[in-house]
Tab-separated table of C-alpha atoms and ligand atoms in Angstrom:
chain	number	residue	atom	x	y	z
A	1	UNK	CA	0.000	0.000	0.000
A	2	UNK	CA	1.564	3.246	-1.131
A	3	UNK	CA	0.694	6.351	0.797
A	4	UNK	CA	1.456	10.019	0.437
A	5	UNK	CA	1.016	12.768	2.966
A	6	UNK	CA	-1.852	15.196	2.912
A	7	UNK	CA	-1.474	18.740	1.659
A	8	UNK	CA	-4.937	20.149	2.049
A	9	UNK	CA	-7.741	20.820	4.461
A	10	UNK	CA	-5.649	21.438	7.530
A	11	UNK	CA	-8.197	23.489	9.506
A	12	UNK	CA	-11.164	21.174	9.215
A	13	UNK	CA	-9.216	17.993	9.772
A	14	UNK	CA	-7.390	19.271	12.849
A	15	UNK	CA	-10.555	20.374	14.596
A	16	UNK	CA	-12.320	17.093	13.839
A	17	UNK	CA	-9.357	15.195	15.271
A	18	UNK	CA	-9.526	17.154	18.513
A	19	UNK	CA	-13.225	16.401	18.563
A	20	UNK	CA	-12.518	12.721	18.055
A	21	UNK	CA	-10.278	12.565	21.127
A	22	UNK	CA	-12.882	14.369	23.233
A	23	UNK	CA	-15.566	12.038	21.948
A	24	UNK	CA	-13.737	8.878	22.931
A	25	UNK	CA	-13.087	10.198	26.442
A	26	UNK	CA	-16.708	11.181	26.995
A	27	UNK	CA	-17.878	7.789	25.786
A	28	UNK	CA	-15.584	6.023	28.221
A	29	UNK	CA	-16.717	8.178	31.155
A	30	UNK	CA	-20.318	7.278	30.448
A	31	UNK	CA	-19.374	3.633	30.845
A	32	UNK	CA	-19.337	2.704	27.170
A	33	UNK	CA	-20.544	4.169	23.938
A	34	UNK	CA	-24.043	2.675	24.097
A	35	UNK	CA	-24.809	3.570	27.719
A	36	UNK	CA	-26.952	6.651	27.070
A	37	UNK	CA	-28.630	5.837	23.809
A	38	UNK	CA	-27.942	4.604	20.342
A	39	UNK	CA	-24.460	4.808	18.883
A	40	UNK	CA	-22.823	6.705	21.715
A	41	UNK	CA	-24.910	9.846	21.478
A	42	UNK	CA	-23.135	10.990	24.627
A	43	UNK	CA	-19.886	11.360	22.710
A	44	UNK	CA	-20.666	14.989	21.822
A	45	UNK	CA	-21.664	16.072	25.338
A	46	UNK	CA	-20.209	19.421	26.395
A	47	UNK	CA	-22.438	20.596	29.243
A	48	UNK	CA	-23.976	18.086	31.660
A	49	UNK	CA	-26.374	20.773	33.027
A	50	UNK	CA	-28.302	20.626	29.777
A	51	UNK	CA	-28.633	16.876	29.795
A	52	UNK	CA	-31.430	14.614	31.028
A	53	UNK	CA	-32.841	14.537	33.630
A	54	UNK	CA	-32.012	18.281	33.994
A	55	UNK	CA	-34.066	20.919	32.188
A	56	UNK	CA	-31.880	22.341	29.430
A	57	UNK	CA	-31.139	26.066	29.049
A	58	UNK	CA	-33.126	26.368	25.838
A	59	UNK	CA	-36.266	25.156	27.576
A	60	UNK	CA	-36.207	27.931	30.196
A	61	UNK	CA	-36.459	31.083	28.048
A	62	UNK	CA	-38.373	32.402	25.061
A	63	UNK	CA	-36.538	31.944	21.809
A	64	UNK	CA	-35.954	34.372	18.954
A	65	UNK	CA	-39.017	35.703	17.176
A	66	UNK	CA	-40.030	35.341	13.553
A	67	UNK	CA	-38.440	38.718	12.811
A	68	UNK	CA	-34.940	37.470	13.667
A	69	UNK	CA	-34.155	35.656	10.400
A	70	UNK	CA	-35.821	37.124	7.285
A	71	UNK	CA	-33.539	34.915	5.221
A	72	UNK	CA	-32.781	31.704	7.124
A	73	UNK	CA	-29.229	30.673	7.873
A	74	UNK	CA	-27.901	27.440	9.410
A	75	UNK	CA	-27.540	26.918	13.158
A	76	UNK	CA	-24.381	28.462	14.608
A	77	UNK	CA	-23.385	24.922	15.612
A	78	UNK	CA	-23.084	24.094	11.916
A	79	UNK	CA	-20.498	26.831	11.253
A	80	UNK	CA	-17.938	24.195	10.205
A	81	UNK	CA	-20.092	23.200	7.224
A	82	UNK	CA	-18.529	25.448	4.594
A	83	UNK	CA	-16.915	25.418	1.180
A	84	UNK	CA	-13.132	25.249	1.454
A	85	UNK	CA	-10.306	25.875	-0.976
A	86	UNK	CA	-6.807	24.447	-1.253
A	87	UNK	CA	-4.482	27.416	-0.963
A	88	UNK	CA	-1.522	26.129	-2.971
A	89	UNK	CA	-3.717	25.112	-5.909
A	90	UNK	CA	-4.289	28.490	-7.574
A	91	UNK	CA	-2.611	31.876	-7.637
A	92	UNK	CA	-5.646	34.117	-7.122
A	93	UNK	CA	-9.157	33.702	-5.693
A	94	UNK	CA	-10.729	35.196	-8.845
A	95	UNK	CA	-9.474	32.340	-11.001
A	96	UNK	CA	-9.881	29.519	-8.558
A	97	UNK	CA	-12.075	26.861	-7.045
A	98	UNK	CA	-13.562	25.976	-3.680
A	99	UNK	CA	-15.081	22.620	-2.803
A	100	UNK	CA	-18.460	21.262	-1.686
A	101	UNK	CA	-18.297	19.765	1.869
A	102	UNK	CA	-19.658	16.387	0.727
A	103	UNK	CA	-18.852	14.730	4.072
A	104	UNK	CA	-21.265	17.076	5.887
A	105	UNK	CA	-24.217	16.582	3.531
A	106	UNK	CA	-26.930	13.968	3.049
A	107	UNK	CA	-29.402	12.961	0.366
A	108	UNK	CA	-28.693	14.053	-3.201
A	109	UNK	CA	-29.469	17.801	-3.325
A	110	UNK	CA	-26.692	20.284	-2.554
A	111	UNK	CA	-27.797	23.284	-0.474
A	112	UNK	CA	-27.463	26.493	-2.466
A	113	UNK	CA	-24.842	28.076	-0.221
A	114	UNK	CA	-22.553	25.024	-0.326
A	115	UNK	CA	-22.209	24.415	-4.083
A	116	UNK	CA	-18.537	24.405	-5.087
A	117	UNK	CA	-17.522	27.444	-7.126
A	118	UNK	CA	-15.242	27.559	-10.130
A	119	UNK	CA	-14.596	30.931	-11.707
A	120	UNK	CA	-12.059	31.958	-14.348
A	121	UNK	CA	-12.552	35.708	-13.844
A	122	UNK	CA	-14.395	36.154	-10.559
A	123	UNK	CA	-18.145	36.425	-9.934
A	124	UNK	CA	-19.813	38.761	-12.435
A	125	UNK	CA	-22.290	41.160	-10.837
A	126	UNK	CA	-25.150	41.219	-13.345
A	127	UNK	CA	-28.141	43.542	-12.894
A	128	UNK	CA	-31.166	41.486	-14.009
A	129	UNK	CA	-32.810	44.664	-15.338
A	130	UNK	CA	-29.942	45.001	-17.838
A	131	UNK	CA	-29.621	41.285	-18.553
A	132	UNK	CA	-29.940	40.135	-22.175
A	133	UNK	CA	-29.352	36.854	-24.001
A	134	UNK	CA	-28.369	37.194	-27.646
A	135	UNK	CA	-28.766	34.439	-30.265
A	136	UNK	CA	-26.851	35.023	-33.503
A	137	UNK	CA	-25.055	33.219	-36.335
A	138	UNK	CA	-26.776	30.594	-38.476
A	139	UNK	CA	-30.342	31.527	-37.500
A	140	UNK	CA	-33.261	32.952	-39.499
A	141	UNK	CA	-33.590	35.962	-37.180
A	142	UNK	CA	-30.912	36.950	-34.683
A	143	UNK	CA	-32.693	37.700	-31.411
A	144	UNK	CA	-32.140	39.347	-28.047
A	145	UNK	CA	-34.140	38.151	-25.033
A	146	UNK	CA	-34.582	39.924	-21.721
A	147	UNK	CA	-35.033	37.958	-18.504
A	148	UNK	CA	-38.774	38.634	-18.733
A	149	UNK	CA	-38.807	37.228	-22.273
A	150	UNK	CA	-37.103	34.035	-21.094
A	151	UNK	CA	-39.587	33.597	-18.280
A	152	UNK	CA	-42.529	33.604	-20.718
A	153	UNK	CA	-41.276	30.398	-22.404
A	154	UNK	CA	-42.617	27.070	-21.072
A	155	UNK	CA	-40.257	26.008	-18.298
A	156	UNK	CA	-39.253	22.663	-16.787
A	157	UNK	CA	-37.774	21.407	-13.495
A	158	UNK	CA	-34.872	18.930	-13.654
A	159	UNK	CA	-32.371	17.533	-11.141
A	160	UNK	CA	-28.812	17.231	-12.464
A	161	UNK	CA	-25.291	16.949	-11.090
A	162	UNK	CA	-22.604	19.317	-12.347
A	163	UNK	CA	-19.061	17.952	-12.098
A	164	UNK	CA	-15.965	19.907	-13.106
A	165	UNK	CA	-13.808	17.874	-15.501
A	166	UNK	CA	-10.920	18.600	-13.098
A	167	UNK	CA	-12.650	16.937	-10.119
A	168	UNK	CA	-10.146	14.443	-8.586
A	169	UNK	CA	-7.572	15.925	-10.982
A	170	UNK	CA	-4.936	16.241	-8.241
A	171	UNK	CA	-5.173	12.478	-7.593
A	172	UNK	CA	-3.947	11.243	-11.003
A	173	UNK	CA	-0.390	10.570	-9.809
A	174	UNK	CA	-1.194	9.328	-6.315
A	175	UNK	CA	-3.205	9.967	-3.176
A	176	UNK	CA	-2.775	13.622	-2.343
A	177	UNK	CA	-5.597	15.529	-0.658
A	178	UNK	CA	-6.987	14.458	2.701
A	179	UNK	CA	-10.744	14.754	2.488
A	180	UNK	CA	-13.512	13.883	0.039
A	181	UNK	CA	-14.310	17.601	0.051
A	182	UNK	CA	-10.961	18.128	-1.721
A	183	UNK	CA	-10.688	14.919	-3.760
A	184	UNK	CA	-14.327	14.849	-4.972
A	185	UNK	CA	-15.935	18.166	-3.968
A	186	UNK	CA	-16.069	19.719	-7.438
A	187	UNK	CA	-19.575	18.354	-7.853
A	188	UNK	CA	-23.025	19.621	-6.888
A	189	UNK	CA	-26.548	18.484	-7.639
A	190	UNK	CA	-29.520	20.843	-7.881
A	191	UNK	CA	-33.045	21.136	-9.146
A	192	UNK	CA	-32.898	23.631	-11.992
A	193	UNK	CA	-35.848	25.556	-13.340
A	194	UNK	CA	-35.316	26.748	-16.874
A	195	UNK	CA	-36.335	26.878	-20.498
A	196	UNK	CA	-35.374	24.026	-22.846
A	197	UNK	CA	-32.700	25.545	-25.117
A	198	UNK	CA	-34.500	23.884	-28.046
A	199	UNK	CA	-37.461	26.265	-27.648
A	200	UNK	CA	-35.224	29.350	-27.725
A	201	UNK	CA	-33.323	28.106	-30.781
A	202	UNK	CA	-36.594	27.314	-32.564
A	203	UNK	CA	-37.799	30.853	-31.855
A	204	UNK	CA	-34.733	32.207	-33.697
A	205	UNK	CA	-35.044	29.498	-36.382
A	206	UNK	CA	-32.036	27.276	-37.151
A	207	UNK	CA	-30.538	27.357	-40.653
A	208	UNK	CA	-30.090	23.904	-42.284
A	209	UNK	CA	-26.289	24.045	-41.833
A	210	UNK	CA	-26.520	24.859	-38.089
A	211	UNK	CA	-24.317	22.197	-36.463
A	212	UNK	CA	-22.628	23.802	-33.440
A	213	UNK	CA	-23.434	26.216	-30.636
A	214	UNK	CA	-21.058	28.525	-28.829
A	215	UNK	CA	-22.450	29.674	-25.479
A	216	UNK	CA	-20.504	32.638	-24.050
A	217	UNK	CA	-20.334	34.001	-20.508
A	218	UNK	CA	-20.873	37.612	-19.486
A	219	UNK	CA	-18.091	37.493	-16.874
A	220	UNK	CA	-14.662	39.019	-17.466
A	221	UNK	CA	-13.338	35.641	-18.683
A	222	UNK	CA	-16.018	35.555	-21.401
A	223	UNK	CA	-15.899	31.773	-21.138
A	224	UNK	CA	-17.024	29.968	-24.258
A	225	UNK	CA	-17.229	26.386	-25.546
A	226	UNK	CA	-18.386	24.563	-28.683
A	227	UNK	CA	-21.471	22.426	-28.038
A	228	UNK	CA	-22.820	20.108	-30.772
A	229	UNK	CA	-26.319	21.131	-31.863
A	230	UNK	CA	-27.716	17.636	-31.065
A	231	UNK	CA	-26.962	18.182	-27.369
A	232	UNK	CA	-28.428	21.683	-27.450
A	233	UNK	CA	-31.666	20.381	-28.952
A	234	UNK	CA	-31.781	17.323	-26.691
A	235	UNK	CA	-31.696	18.309	-23.008
A	236	UNK	CA	-29.825	21.604	-22.432
A	237	UNK	CA	-31.616	24.213	-20.312
A	238	UNK	CA	-31.327	27.966	-20.031
A	239	UNK	CA	-31.805	28.002	-16.258
A	240	UNK	CA	-32.669	30.825	-13.876
A	241	UNK	CA	-33.538	29.009	-10.622
A	242	UNK	CA	-31.631	26.557	-8.422
A	243	UNK	CA	-33.562	24.592	-5.794
A	244	UNK	CA	-36.505	26.946	-6.272
A	245	UNK	CA	-34.808	30.312	-5.791
A	246	UNK	CA	-32.855	32.589	-8.101
A	247	UNK	CA	-29.424	31.307	-9.123
A	248	UNK	CA	-26.775	32.454	-6.678
A	249	UNK	CA	-24.278	34.993	-8.098
A	250	UNK	CA	-21.597	32.283	-7.785
A	251	UNK	CA	-23.651	29.957	-9.982
A	252	UNK	CA	-24.225	32.475	-12.788
A	253	UNK	CA	-27.048	34.800	-11.693
A	254	UNK	CA	-29.333	35.506	-13.401
A	255	UNK	CA	-28.966	32.840	-16.146
A	256	UNK	CA	-26.700	29.848	-16.781
A	257	UNK	CA	-26.584	27.055	-19.313
A	258	UNK	CA	-27.294	23.523	-18.041
A	259	UNK	CA	-25.609	20.757	-20.072
A	260	UNK	CA	-26.751	17.527	-18.344
A	261	UNK	CA	-24.108	14.841	-17.775
A	262	UNK	CA	-21.369	16.838	-19.523
A	263	UNK	CA	-18.302	18.475	-17.996
A	264	UNK	CA	-19.012	21.516	-15.820
A	265	UNK	CA	-16.873	23.798	-17.956
A	266	UNK	CA	-19.581	23.782	-20.664
A	267	UNK	CA	-22.285	24.981	-18.232
A	268	UNK	CA	-21.615	28.624	-19.057
A	269	UNK	CA	-22.562	31.026	-16.246
A	270	UNK	CA	-23.843	34.593	-16.653
A	271	UNK	CA	-24.882	33.421	-20.133
A	272	UNK	CA	-24.960	36.409	-22.508
A	273	UNK	CA	-24.793	34.970	-26.030
A	274	UNK	CA	-25.176	31.779	-28.027
A	275	UNK	CA	-23.697	31.790	-31.501
A	276	UNK	CA	-24.855	29.154	-33.983
A	277	UNK	CA	-22.251	27.855	-36.468
A	278	UNK	CA	-21.410	24.983	-38.806
A	279	UNK	CA	-18.147	23.889	-37.135
A	280	UNK	CA	-16.541	24.037	-33.694
A	281	UNK	CA	-14.671	27.215	-32.688
A	282	UNK	CA	-11.655	25.525	-31.012
A	283	UNK	CA	-11.737	28.000	-28.142
A	284	UNK	CA	-9.061	28.157	-25.437
A	285	UNK	CA	-11.189	25.999	-23.132
A	286	UNK	CA	-11.292	23.112	-25.634
A	287	UNK	CA	-7.696	23.230	-26.903
A	288	UNK	CA	-5.096	24.245	-24.312
A	289	UNK	CA	-7.492	23.351	-21.449
A	290	UNK	CA	-10.100	20.637	-20.914
A	291	UNK	CA	-8.287	18.191	-23.202
A	292	UNK	CA	-6.666	15.001	-21.889
A	293	UNK	CA	-2.948	14.665	-22.640
A	294	UNK	CA	-2.038	11.009	-23.178
A	295	UNK	CA	1.283	9.243	-22.652
A	296	UNK	CA	2.260	9.466	-26.366
A	297	UNK	CA	1.849	13.258	-26.387
A	298	UNK	CA	-1.472	13.211	-28.190
A	299	UNK	CA	-4.523	14.685	-26.467
A	300	UNK	CA	-8.087	13.410	-26.329
A	301	UNK	CA	-10.425	16.249	-27.321
A	302	UNK	CA	-14.129	16.897	-26.896
A	303	UNK	CA	-14.377	14.453	-23.988
A	304	UNK	CA	-17.656	15.911	-22.864
A	305	UNK	CA	-19.416	13.179	-20.880
A	306	UNK	CA	-18.632	12.666	-17.184
A	307	UNK	CA	-18.199	8.915	-16.740
A	308	UNK	CA	-19.562	6.718	-13.955
A	309	UNK	CA	-18.020	7.587	-10.567
A	310	UNK	CA	-18.604	7.249	-6.832
A	311	UNK	CA	-17.006	8.091	-3.489
A	312	UNK	CA	-17.538	7.138	0.137
A	313	UNK	CA	-18.264	10.455	1.848
A	314	UNK	CA	-18.459	9.007	5.407
A	315	UNK	CA	-16.252	7.891	6.937
A	316	UNK	CA	-13.539	9.952	5.245
A	317	UNK	CA	-10.558	12.021	6.438
A	318	UNK	CA	-12.724	14.940	7.624
A	319	UNK	CA	-15.337	12.584	9.102
A	320	UNK	CA	-13.586	9.908	11.198
A	321	UNK	CA	-15.317	6.964	12.872
A	322	UNK	CA	-16.181	8.034	16.415
A	323	UNK	CA	-17.428	4.861	18.071
A	324	UNK	CA	-17.076	1.130	17.792
A	325	UNK	CA	-20.017	-1.131	17.063
A	326	UNK	CA	-22.789	-0.336	14.622
A	327	UNK	CA	-21.687	2.236	12.043
A	328	UNK	CA	-22.834	3.556	8.693
A	329	UNK	CA	-20.904	3.970	5.484
A	330	UNK	CA	-22.486	6.379	3.020
A	331	UNK	CA	-21.546	7.994	-0.242
A	332	UNK	CA	-22.560	9.304	-3.631
A	333	UNK	CA	-22.555	7.825	-7.133
A	334	UNK	CA	-23.264	9.455	-10.500
A	335	UNK	CA	-22.936	8.992	-14.234
A	336	UNK	CA	-23.278	11.397	-17.141
A	337	UNK	CA	-24.527	8.487	-19.259
A	338	UNK	CA	-27.694	7.619	-17.337
A	339	UNK	CA	-28.796	6.324	-13.946
A	340	UNK	CA	-26.814	4.414	-11.312
A	341	UNK	CA	-27.698	0.702	-11.386
A	342	UNK	CA	-25.613	-0.539	-8.476
A	343	UNK	CA	-22.891	0.498	-6.045
A	344	UNK	CA	-20.526	-2.060	-4.490
A	345	UNK	CA	-18.524	-1.327	-1.345
A	346	UNK	CA	-15.441	-3.120	-0.031
A	347	UNK	CA	-13.992	-2.838	3.493
A	348	UNK	CA	-10.764	-4.691	2.704
A	349	UNK	CA	-9.281	-2.943	-0.315
A	350	UNK	CA	-11.152	-4.924	-2.940
A	351	UNK	CA	-10.958	-8.571	-1.789
A	352	UNK	CA	-14.633	-8.779	-0.833
A	353	UNK	CA	-17.457	-6.611	-2.141
A	354	UNK	CA	-21.004	-6.110	-0.909
A	355	UNK	CA	-23.876	-4.371	-2.663
A	356	UNK	CA	-24.783	-1.027	-1.106
A	357	UNK	CA	-28.367	-0.003	-0.343
A	358	UNK	CA	-29.430	2.851	-2.595
A	359	UNK	CA	-31.880	5.283	-1.034
A	360	UNK	CA	-33.672	8.315	-2.420
A	361	UNK	CA	-34.481	9.180	-6.032
A	362	UNK	CA	-32.439	7.403	-8.726
A	363	UNK	CA	-32.466	9.888	-11.602
A	364	UNK	CA	-30.451	10.109	-14.809
A	365	UNK	CA	-27.432	12.411	-14.612
A	366	UNK	CA	-28.091	13.086	-10.929
A	367	UNK	CA	-26.245	12.217	-7.736
A	368	UNK	CA	-27.455	8.950	-6.156
A	369	UNK	CA	-27.081	8.190	-2.428
A	370	UNK	CA	-25.912	4.809	-1.089
A	371	UNK	CA	-25.499	3.226	2.357
A	372	UNK	CA	-23.824	0.201	3.967
A	373	UNK	CA	-24.553	-0.591	7.609
A	374	UNK	CA	-21.741	-2.514	9.318
A	375	UNK	CA	-20.163	-3.482	12.598
A	376	UNK	CA	-16.732	-2.043	13.394
A	377	UNK	CA	-14.535	-3.349	16.201
A	378	UNK	CA	-11.507	-1.151	15.557
A	379	UNK	CA	-9.947	-3.151	12.739
A	380	UNK	CA	-8.066	-1.374	9.930
A	381	UNK	CA	-10.300	-0.841	6.903
A	382	UNK	CA	-9.525	-0.064	3.277
A	383	UNK	CA	-12.822	1.423	2.118
A	384	UNK	CA	-13.745	1.723	-1.538
A	385	UNK	CA	-16.929	2.169	-3.563
A	386	UNK	CA	-17.469	1.112	-7.185
A	387	UNK	CA	-20.455	2.307	-9.200
A	388	UNK	CA	-22.108	0.687	-12.218
A	389	UNK	CA	-24.387	2.748	-14.467
A	390	UNK	CA	-27.389	1.941	-16.657
A	391	UNK	CA	-25.180	1.531	-19.746
A	392	UNK	CA	-23.231	-1.230	-17.933
A	393	UNK	CA	-20.136	0.951	-17.461
A	394	UNK	CA	-18.171	-0.002	-14.335
A	395	UNK	CA	-16.086	2.554	-12.448
A	396	UNK	CA	-12.406	1.636	-13.068
A	397	UNK	CA	-9.596	1.357	-10.551
A	398	UNK	CA	-7.024	4.153	-10.700
A	399	UNK	CA	-4.472	1.675	-12.103
A	400	UNK	CA	-6.850	0.572	-14.875
A	401	UNK	CA	-7.405	4.218	-15.749
A	402	UNK	CA	-3.680	5.019	-15.785
A	403	UNK	CA	-2.964	1.988	-18.008
A	404	UNK	CA	-5.132	3.608	-20.701
A	405	UNK	CA	-4.604	7.328	-20.096
A	406	UNK	CA	-1.184	7.628	-18.444
A	407	UNK	CA	-0.619	10.261	-15.768
A	408	UNK	CA	-0.269	13.498	-17.774
A	409	UNK	CA	-3.931	14.276	-17.529
A	410	UNK	CA	-5.747	16.496	-15.068
A	411	UNK	CA	-9.261	15.858	-16.274
A	412	UNK	CA	-11.780	13.003	-16.157
A	413	UNK	CA	-10.374	10.968	-13.268
A	414	UNK	CA	-13.252	8.667	-12.279
A	415	UNK	CA	-11.030	6.054	-10.607
A	416	UNK	CA	-11.977	4.205	-7.421
A	417	UNK	CA	-11.047	6.107	-4.219
A	418	UNK	CA	-9.547	4.328	-1.189
A	419	UNK	CA	-9.833	5.520	2.430
A	420	UNK	CA	-7.675	3.871	5.105
A	421	UNK	CA	-9.575	3.745	8.414
A	422	UNK	CA	-7.191	3.213	11.347
A	423	UNK	CA	-7.987	1.512	14.638
A	424	UNK	CA	-8.462	4.924	16.341
A	425	UNK	CA	-11.083	5.891	13.755
A	426	UNK	CA	-8.932	8.379	11.851
A	427	UNK	CA	-9.140	8.153	8.079
A	428	UNK	CA	-6.506	8.826	5.427
A	429	UNK	CA	-6.435	9.085	1.631
A	430	UNK	CA	-4.357	6.162	0.291
A	431	UNK	CA	-3.970	3.983	-2.759
A	432	UNK	CA	-3.899	0.208	-2.972
A	433	UNK	CA	-2.384	-1.686	-5.852
B	501	LIG	N1	-18.941	30.124	-16.920
B	501	LIG	C1	-18.353	31.333	-16.955
B	501	LIG	N2	-18.963	32.330	-17.590
B	501	LIG	N3	-17.156	31.558	-16.342
B	501	LIG	C2	-16.494	30.525	-15.689
B	501	LIG	O1	-15.421	30.765	-15.136
B	501	LIG	N4	-16.477	28.138	-15.086
B	501	LIG	C3	-16.880	26.831	-15.621
B	501	LIG	C4	-18.406	26.722	-15.689
B	501	LIG	N5	-18.985	27.896	-16.280
B	501	LIG	C5	-17.088	29.233	-15.663
B	501	LIG	C6	-18.357	29.077	-16.282
B	501	LIG	C7	-16.378	25.680	-14.903
B	501	LIG	S1	-14.789	25.174	-15.247
B	501	LIG	C8	-17.171	24.925	-14.092
B	501	LIG	S2	-16.618	23.481	-13.407
B	501	LIG	C9	-18.539	25.354	-13.746
B	501	LIG	O2	-18.909	26.557	-14.380
B	501	LIG	C10	-18.629	25.562	-12.236
B	501	LIG	O3	-19.933	25.879	-11.873
B	501	LIG	P1	-20.238	26.338	-10.382
B	501	LIG	O4	-19.380	27.519	-10.053
B	501	LIG	O5	-21.705	26.585	-10.336
B	501	LIG	O6	-19.864	25.168	-9.485
B	502	LIG	CO1	-14.595	23.194	-14.283
């Protein structure tokens, strides 16, 4: 088993480790983890005065009124649940990334304030009153739509994951970042409300030789990509809501393109223009970036689809095991090619596999949640998950992936992740071969 040290996530990991030590001590004092309820609930105890049979502080006084929180925010005890970045990764916060705290979340929907952010030129501040979407190129009538115009088209609601092609990109050459937030946190999954792009293109009228689309962002990076017309007419959305409310500025307020199952880079934010053409534009983002350099020096291009992938989110380096006995493994699986058919989990580095229990909606091109309940008596574990999608694609091991693609690449790493759980419950990012 090869292992490399961690470089990221120092703050979160350190505080959880301190917490772990405290938790074990409290459990022991109570005469064992199960003494005061299921699964050592006493492990988090800080103030015995609040605990049964005493009457807790919060039961003695009136609470805040309905005027205290016009826009709701999480409990102050959840202040550790935040997006985090990896400082050494990028030179400036305007062209950078932060990561979704996957280990702190449940179900399949990412809360709006916790979606990872990836910007190439910072967050554009767009006034919706001045917002316009222009359609030009190989169309019968070039058109300009205001936000009000867009909202008079028939709209649909769809749940999709967005994964950056560079997710897990730092792990190509070996285990590097200590936390699923950092190794896999460039993914989020939301319910979008938007207009099928097909309806907008039909309004402008496509010329017979219309074969490609070039969506362009209104941010200072003016991000643009070539999208084949078939995809644009199939399932792309011009979206203005996420989980029921307006897009957040970080996610492209007021309008972004949704390109289901395809790499996040194509989901242009602050969408200001779509040009229609008869061939691809070969923009920066599909030539020098977002191509996959192979061992022989050639690069794979136009690798749009995000392949089948999964990760155990708990336990993981930022979420250690706190008690012995009954425990729960959970994680996420997704595929840009369809639905998730099955997720297998191993506790011993791949010698034995068991089928995970999938719970919650199983939707195409969406995150899917899985669980394995198990008994842990402090033995070392090598945890892995392996997803299989509705096309029969099986998530590869990292070695299988490297045998085909080499190690030059940054993008499209969907290899199986391994977490080493130690006897004290701490978890580390490792590789097995
Ligand atoms: N669109 C514009 N206009 N500018 C950008 O920098 N970044 C792209 C894409 N769309 C980007 C953009 C990349 S690389 C990704 S992975 C996704 O947006 C990130 O979306 P998010 O910030 O909602 O997570
Ligand atoms: Co990206």
